[in-house]
Amino acid sequence: MYIFDSDAVSFLTSSTFPYSDHWYRLMSTVIILSVLFIGYAAVQLYFSLHDARQSLAAWLRRHKAVLFFGLLFGWAAVSFAFSSHHFRSFFGTGYRYDGLLTYLFYIGIFCMTIQMDKRQMRAVMECFAAVGAVLGLICVFPASGFARLFYLNESGFKLSIFLQRTHFGYFLSLCVPVGVFLLLTDEYAADARRRGLQMAARGVECWLLFNAMVFNATRATIVAVVCMTAAANIAVFLGYREHAKRMLAVDALLAATVLFLNSGNNLFIRTQASAAYMRELREASLGFGGDDDVTSTMNRLTSSRYAMWTAGARYALQKPLFGWGPDNLGELYFYDGMAYTDRPHNELIQIAASLGFPALGLYLVGLFQWAKLFVQKWKQLGLFDLGGRWWPDVTWSTRFSAIPCFTPHRIFICFWGLRIAG
């Protein structure tokens, strides 16, 4: 068992992160709200089952994804019980506070969102896209008073209001698809002038999101948006051709933003750097270098995530049944010489290492159950329903390269709930 020293304590407590205490106070309030959300959802479910004269078992058979995600939380509680650091597993570290107590927050968000109807879902998406567009203004006017309004200096504006630049990127990986599907499915006014204003406003919103994505240039976000755009084109031109003109407009706007209509094309710079790393990796793998060359190149190509992935996989194999417990990997990474991280930045490895391989199995089976239902019923869905239930899957590519802390992770879970709603 590892023993903390002063450096490890400094890394894993809030003294290194001055905003952490404020976040925890906010989280404590939200956790109380989560308990209320869970209670409300339970009462609502009870009365709906009572009115329909339906048993809970029958309801769970129709909502198997919810069942398996619930079992996943149960396994997390068991993992906490077998953890060697119960306090940290329950409350989390002073940086993330991502222990079992925070998992309750996830359940609260999930329970709140799975009961939304289509009108409520669209209202949430409208607010979400609008917030993303407002944050996108920072990327248009980085050195202005607008950026300083958010206490961001000229060297920090790429982060928007998030702790890291990549966290803003993961947030955008959800914002961009939301803006696109809203544009595709908007019902415009009959009056020509009002209709023109609505279309212009939505177009500006989408451009702000596209521009922020290019300016931010997080690779996982680019992959997610490319997948989303390709899938949206396939869906529109195969089954929803009445939206074809709007889809072509989205494609044109996205292409123009990437190529020239942007406030700072960091995407090309990062793409060129990635191409150079790929050449180095190919040369090393062909025998021009040793294993160290391959590892070094992979780390540069993945922003040091390759080392986190391999170490995380090793931790998972060390405790395959219950894992190391929630939010318990930071100490392991510290003693492996990676004090800059406390998780593997890959969702599958994160679950396996923290909660054990059975938890990973429950998570994957839950995804499979939802995907199975989706395949069976997707032809019955309108484009808005299709997008609302589907875009979290095409943006799931971000989960292979990162576990974003704070806001993006919570929002992602919110949209997992939305896609199962209805």
XYZ file of C-alpha atoms in Angstrom:
422
model
C 0.000 0.000 0.000
C 1.274 3.457 -0.903
C 2.042 5.976 1.830
C 1.641 9.707 1.195
C 4.604 12.028 1.459
C 4.423 15.815 1.555
C 4.672 16.219 -2.233
C 1.850 13.779 -2.847
C -0.334 15.513 -0.281
C 0.398 18.860 -1.949
C -0.648 17.456 -5.311
C -3.791 15.718 -4.113
C -5.215 18.438 -1.867
C -6.821 21.747 -2.597
C -3.823 23.828 -1.511
C -2.471 23.423 -5.043
C -5.800 24.460 -6.573
C -7.149 27.641 -4.934
C -10.546 27.471 -6.665
C -11.248 23.928 -5.489
C -12.893 24.936 -2.189
C -15.358 27.180 -3.991
C -16.159 24.331 -6.373
C -16.715 21.916 -3.504
C -19.146 24.269 -1.767
C -21.067 24.541 -5.013
C -20.952 20.778 -5.442
C -22.278 20.218 -1.929
C -25.331 22.305 -2.790
C -25.841 20.490 -6.077
C -25.551 17.108 -4.357
C -28.422 18.098 -2.074
C -30.391 19.012 -5.192
C -29.450 15.645 -6.682
C -31.021 13.859 -3.738
C -34.164 15.895 -4.328
C -34.065 15.023 -8.043
C -33.736 11.324 -7.258
C -36.593 11.517 -4.770
C -38.792 13.378 -7.232
C -38.011 10.870 -10.001
C -38.790 7.953 -7.667
C -42.153 9.446 -6.642
C -43.044 10.261 -10.246
C -42.111 6.738 -11.350
C -44.180 5.223 -8.556
C -47.334 7.110 -9.539
C -46.834 6.517 -13.265
C -46.468 2.776 -12.648
C -49.473 2.825 -10.335
C -51.634 4.625 -12.897
C -50.524 2.272 -15.666
C -50.951 -0.781 -13.384
C -47.410 -1.795 -14.321
C -44.756 -3.421 -12.166
C -41.268 -2.035 -11.635
C -39.812 -5.229 -13.126
C -41.779 -4.689 -16.336
C -40.607 -1.063 -16.515
C -36.982 -2.099 -16.066
C -37.332 -4.696 -18.818
C -38.272 -1.843 -21.162
C -35.476 0.399 -19.850
C -32.564 -1.999 -19.555
C -29.988 0.737 -20.075
C -31.239 2.483 -16.925
C -31.065 -0.826 -15.061
C -27.440 -1.462 -15.974
C -26.363 2.105 -15.232
C -28.038 1.730 -11.820
C -26.150 -1.505 -11.244
C -22.968 0.339 -12.205
C -23.512 2.784 -9.337
C -24.163 -0.164 -7.024
C -20.852 -1.705 -8.052
C -19.150 1.646 -7.443
C -20.470 1.507 -3.874
C -18.995 -1.989 -3.489
C -15.705 -0.741 -4.917
C -15.744 2.056 -2.332
C -16.300 -0.518 0.437
C -13.230 -2.486 -0.663
C -11.055 0.607 -1.164
C -8.056 1.093 1.100
C -8.764 4.861 1.289
C -12.421 5.162 2.260
C -12.422 8.895 2.994
C -10.906 9.768 -0.363
C -13.100 7.262 -2.210
C -16.197 8.785 -0.664
C -15.400 12.519 -0.907
C -12.729 12.451 -3.624
C -9.446 14.334 -3.738
C -9.126 18.046 -3.066
C -8.769 18.649 -6.810
C -11.715 16.792 -8.350
C -13.980 15.730 -5.474
C -14.991 12.872 -7.747
C -15.720 10.262 -5.100
C -18.817 8.193 -4.432
C -20.649 11.259 -3.129
C -20.210 12.956 -6.487
C -21.469 9.826 -8.238
C -24.727 10.575 -6.458
C -24.687 13.872 -8.326
C -24.413 11.966 -11.601
C -27.451 9.875 -10.683
C -29.398 13.027 -9.803
C -28.637 14.588 -13.184
C -29.501 11.353 -14.952
C -32.807 10.950 -13.090
C -33.713 14.548 -13.835
C -33.076 14.305 -17.567
C -34.624 10.909 -18.371
C -38.078 12.269 -17.486
C -37.976 15.230 -19.885
C -40.384 15.449 -22.801
C -39.481 16.784 -26.252
C -40.373 20.394 -25.430
C -38.209 20.379 -22.307
C -35.356 18.695 -24.163
C -35.398 21.391 -26.829
C -35.434 24.131 -24.182
C -32.339 22.608 -22.556
C -30.599 22.393 -25.922
C -31.464 25.997 -26.783
C -29.910 27.212 -23.521
C -26.900 24.966 -23.980
C -26.143 26.164 -27.512
C -26.641 29.786 -26.490
C -24.169 29.446 -23.607
C -21.635 27.838 -25.965
C -22.067 30.699 -28.442
C -21.566 33.340 -25.733
C -18.356 31.606 -24.656
C -17.393 31.489 -28.327
C -17.364 35.301 -28.358
C -14.227 35.145 -26.208
C -12.466 33.438 -29.119
C -13.548 36.259 -31.450
C -12.475 39.093 -29.134
C -9.736 37.506 -26.987
C -7.967 40.708 -25.975
C -11.085 42.769 -25.362
C -12.964 43.832 -22.284
C -15.365 40.983 -22.962
C -12.650 38.460 -22.132
C -11.694 40.397 -19.018
C -15.313 40.231 -17.954
C -14.641 36.535 -17.310
C -11.334 37.326 -15.510
C -9.310 35.952 -18.430
C -6.036 37.506 -19.457
C -4.607 37.486 -22.941
C -2.623 34.270 -22.339
C -5.597 32.415 -20.895
C -8.465 33.223 -23.234
C -8.180 29.929 -25.096
C -9.451 28.212 -21.994
C -12.692 30.166 -21.969
C -14.076 29.791 -18.435
C -12.759 26.231 -18.043
C -9.778 25.008 -16.097
C -7.988 23.707 -19.205
C -8.135 24.407 -22.927
C -9.104 20.786 -23.597
C -12.025 21.041 -21.165
C -13.467 23.814 -23.298
C -12.918 21.538 -26.295
C -14.904 18.691 -24.726
C -17.671 21.140 -23.891
C -17.711 22.238 -27.537
C -17.909 18.612 -28.691
C -21.439 18.672 -27.285
C -22.286 22.299 -28.094
C -21.537 22.036 -31.803
C -23.875 19.081 -32.515
C -26.603 20.788 -30.472
C -26.320 23.948 -32.580
C -26.331 21.930 -35.800
C -29.431 19.898 -34.943
C -31.271 22.999 -33.782
C -30.497 24.672 -37.108
C -31.650 21.597 -39.037
C -34.945 21.289 -37.178
C -35.933 24.901 -36.476
C -39.527 25.861 -37.310
C -39.293 29.351 -38.773
C -42.001 32.012 -38.755
C -44.221 32.523 -41.805
C -43.337 36.228 -41.958
C -40.345 36.636 -44.278
C -38.604 39.311 -42.205
C -38.940 37.426 -38.950
C -37.903 34.202 -40.645
C -34.774 35.901 -41.978
C -33.831 37.167 -38.521
C -34.312 33.701 -37.033
C -32.144 32.084 -39.690
C -29.443 34.738 -39.320
C -29.382 34.359 -35.527
C -29.055 30.589 -35.772
C -26.363 30.902 -38.414
C -24.335 33.295 -36.254
C -24.734 30.943 -33.292
C -23.420 28.005 -35.327
C -20.516 30.068 -36.679
C -19.507 31.106 -33.145
C -19.486 27.435 -32.134
C -17.535 26.362 -35.251
C -15.041 29.190 -34.800
C -14.521 28.334 -31.136
C -13.875 24.713 -32.116
C -11.253 25.713 -34.706
C -9.693 28.259 -32.363
C -9.587 25.775 -29.480
C -8.224 22.988 -31.737
C -8.632 20.093 -29.306
C -8.033 16.978 -31.414
C -10.694 14.819 -29.769
C -13.268 17.547 -30.377
C -12.333 17.763 -34.051
C -12.753 13.990 -34.400
C -16.143 14.136 -32.649
C -17.433 16.966 -34.845
C -16.199 15.273 -38.037
C -18.016 12.078 -37.016
C -21.156 14.041 -36.167
C -21.137 15.945 -39.462
C -20.593 12.800 -41.519
C -23.341 10.925 -39.677
C -25.745 13.883 -39.964
C -25.182 14.047 -43.721
C -25.825 10.328 -44.086
C -29.009 10.559 -41.992
C -30.341 13.611 -43.839
C -29.660 12.420 -47.379
C -30.888 8.877 -46.741
C -33.981 9.524 -44.658
C -34.725 13.229 -44.135
C -34.192 14.869 -47.515
C -36.542 17.734 -46.675
C -33.652 19.038 -44.527
C -31.049 18.645 -47.319
C -30.685 22.381 -48.086
C -30.051 23.197 -44.437
C -27.540 20.351 -44.188
C -25.636 21.691 -47.192
C -25.631 25.137 -45.570
C -24.154 23.629 -42.392
C -21.473 21.828 -44.430
C -20.580 25.039 -46.275
C -20.414 27.089 -43.078
C -18.244 24.503 -41.337
C -15.865 24.224 -44.314
C -15.585 28.012 -44.648
C -14.905 28.397 -40.926
C -12.178 25.764 -40.938
C -10.498 27.077 -44.100
C -10.584 30.847 -43.719
C -13.581 32.309 -41.866
C -12.095 32.088 -38.381
C -10.429 34.288 -35.795
C -7.244 32.224 -35.450
C -6.685 28.878 -37.121
C -4.865 26.859 -34.499
C -6.358 23.714 -36.056
C -3.930 23.739 -38.996
C -0.950 24.264 -36.687
C -1.936 21.311 -34.496
C -2.689 19.149 -37.546
C 0.770 19.841 -38.961
C 2.346 18.973 -35.613
C 0.352 15.723 -35.454
C 1.425 14.815 -38.998
C 5.069 15.323 -38.030
C 4.632 13.087 -34.971
C 3.015 10.405 -37.156
C 6.036 10.435 -39.474
C 8.321 10.036 -36.475
C 6.210 7.180 -35.175
C 6.248 5.393 -38.549
C 10.025 5.688 -38.791
C 10.487 4.460 -35.234
C 8.149 1.496 -35.728
C 9.984 0.492 -38.919
C 13.196 0.020 -36.985
C 14.852 3.421 -37.256
C 14.513 3.794 -33.511
C 14.013 1.688 -30.398
C 11.017 1.171 -28.169
C 11.832 4.394 -26.358
C 11.456 6.328 -29.614
C 8.009 4.841 -30.223
C 6.883 5.604 -26.670
C 8.238 9.153 -26.826
C 6.540 9.827 -30.162
C 3.245 8.325 -28.970
C 3.326 10.564 -25.915
C 3.883 13.658 -28.053
C 1.166 12.596 -30.478
C -1.342 12.010 -27.655
C -0.278 14.902 -25.375
C 1.323 12.453 -22.894
C -1.835 10.339 -22.734
C -0.128 7.196 -24.041
C 1.821 6.879 -20.786
C -1.385 7.492 -18.810
C -3.235 4.793 -20.778
C -0.577 2.132 -20.332
C -0.186 2.908 -16.626
C -3.969 2.933 -16.146
C -4.289 -0.447 -17.845
C -1.628 -1.798 -15.499
C -3.505 -0.492 -12.454
C -6.707 -2.120 -13.732
C -4.973 -5.497 -14.014
C -3.572 -5.171 -10.493
C -7.103 -5.008 -8.995
C -9.402 -6.431 -11.667
C -12.469 -7.142 -9.497
C -13.198 -3.955 -7.538
C -10.487 -1.606 -8.799
C -8.754 0.954 -6.596
C -11.948 2.806 -5.676
C -13.447 6.101 -6.898
C -10.946 8.953 -7.362
C -8.073 6.835 -6.058
C -5.640 6.725 -8.980
C -3.786 9.996 -8.392
C -1.459 8.517 -5.807
C -0.543 5.645 -8.132
C 0.287 8.027 -10.957
C 2.298 10.215 -8.586
C 4.550 7.349 -7.553
C 4.926 6.307 -11.180
C 6.437 9.721 -11.915
C 3.313 11.253 -13.464
C 2.359 13.871 -10.886
C 0.715 15.931 -13.635
C -2.304 13.608 -13.777
C -4.612 11.583 -11.553
C -6.499 9.552 -14.164
C -5.802 7.724 -17.447
C -7.790 10.124 -19.688
C -9.693 7.238 -21.254
C -13.165 6.363 -20.048
C -12.918 2.588 -20.425
C -9.557 2.376 -18.650
C -10.795 4.825 -16.010
C -13.784 2.643 -15.121
C -11.764 -0.578 -15.130
C -8.953 0.827 -12.975
C -11.224 2.666 -10.518
C -14.173 0.289 -10.192
C -13.006 -3.009 -11.696
C -13.733 -4.930 -14.887
C -17.267 -5.965 -13.777
C -18.164 -2.260 -13.633
C -16.764 -1.800 -17.123
C -18.893 -4.741 -18.259
C -22.042 -3.173 -16.777
C -21.259 0.121 -18.502
C -20.733 -1.503 -21.903
C -23.829 -3.692 -21.576
C -25.858 -0.583 -20.699
C -24.593 1.105 -23.852
C -25.373 -2.001 -25.882
C -28.931 -2.162 -24.550
C -29.562 1.437 -25.542
C -27.932 0.931 -28.966
C -30.065 -2.169 -29.548
C -33.262 -0.221 -28.823
C -32.064 2.634 -30.997
C -31.418 0.347 -33.989
C -34.891 -1.150 -33.609
C -36.708 2.190 -33.504
C -34.587 4.754 -35.312
C -36.789 4.749 -38.434
C -39.731 5.884 -36.294
C -37.912 8.987 -35.046
C -37.999 12.472 -36.500
C -34.693 14.226 -37.163
C -34.805 16.122 -33.869
C -35.483 12.905 -31.916
C -32.751 11.153 -33.866
C -30.233 13.881 -33.085
C -31.254 14.167 -29.445
C -30.725 10.469 -28.835
C -27.741 9.979 -31.062
C -25.228 12.822 -30.846
C -23.802 11.725 -27.447
C -22.670 8.560 -29.257
C -20.847 10.321 -32.087
C -19.185 12.647 -29.572
C -18.159 9.634 -27.494
C -14.767 9.731 -29.265
C -13.760 12.401 -26.743
C -14.170 9.814 -23.985
C -11.354 7.680 -25.391
C -8.834 10.485 -25.037
C -10.028 12.319 -21.939
C -12.047 12.264 -18.783
C -12.786 15.974 -18.484
C -13.127 17.128 -14.918
C -15.708 19.544 -13.595
C -18.422 20.858 -15.903
C -17.938 18.916 -19.186
C -18.236 15.519 -17.505
C -21.470 16.466 -15.721
C -22.979 17.917 -18.891
C -22.071 14.775 -20.810
C -24.004 12.684 -18.275
C -26.925 15.093 -18.587
C -27.112 14.390 -22.306
C -26.821 10.652 -21.766
C -29.997 11.030 -19.763
C -31.631 13.164 -22.452
C -30.994 10.593 -25.140
C -32.785 7.913 -23.120
C -35.674 10.267 -22.315
C -38.961 9.705 -24.098
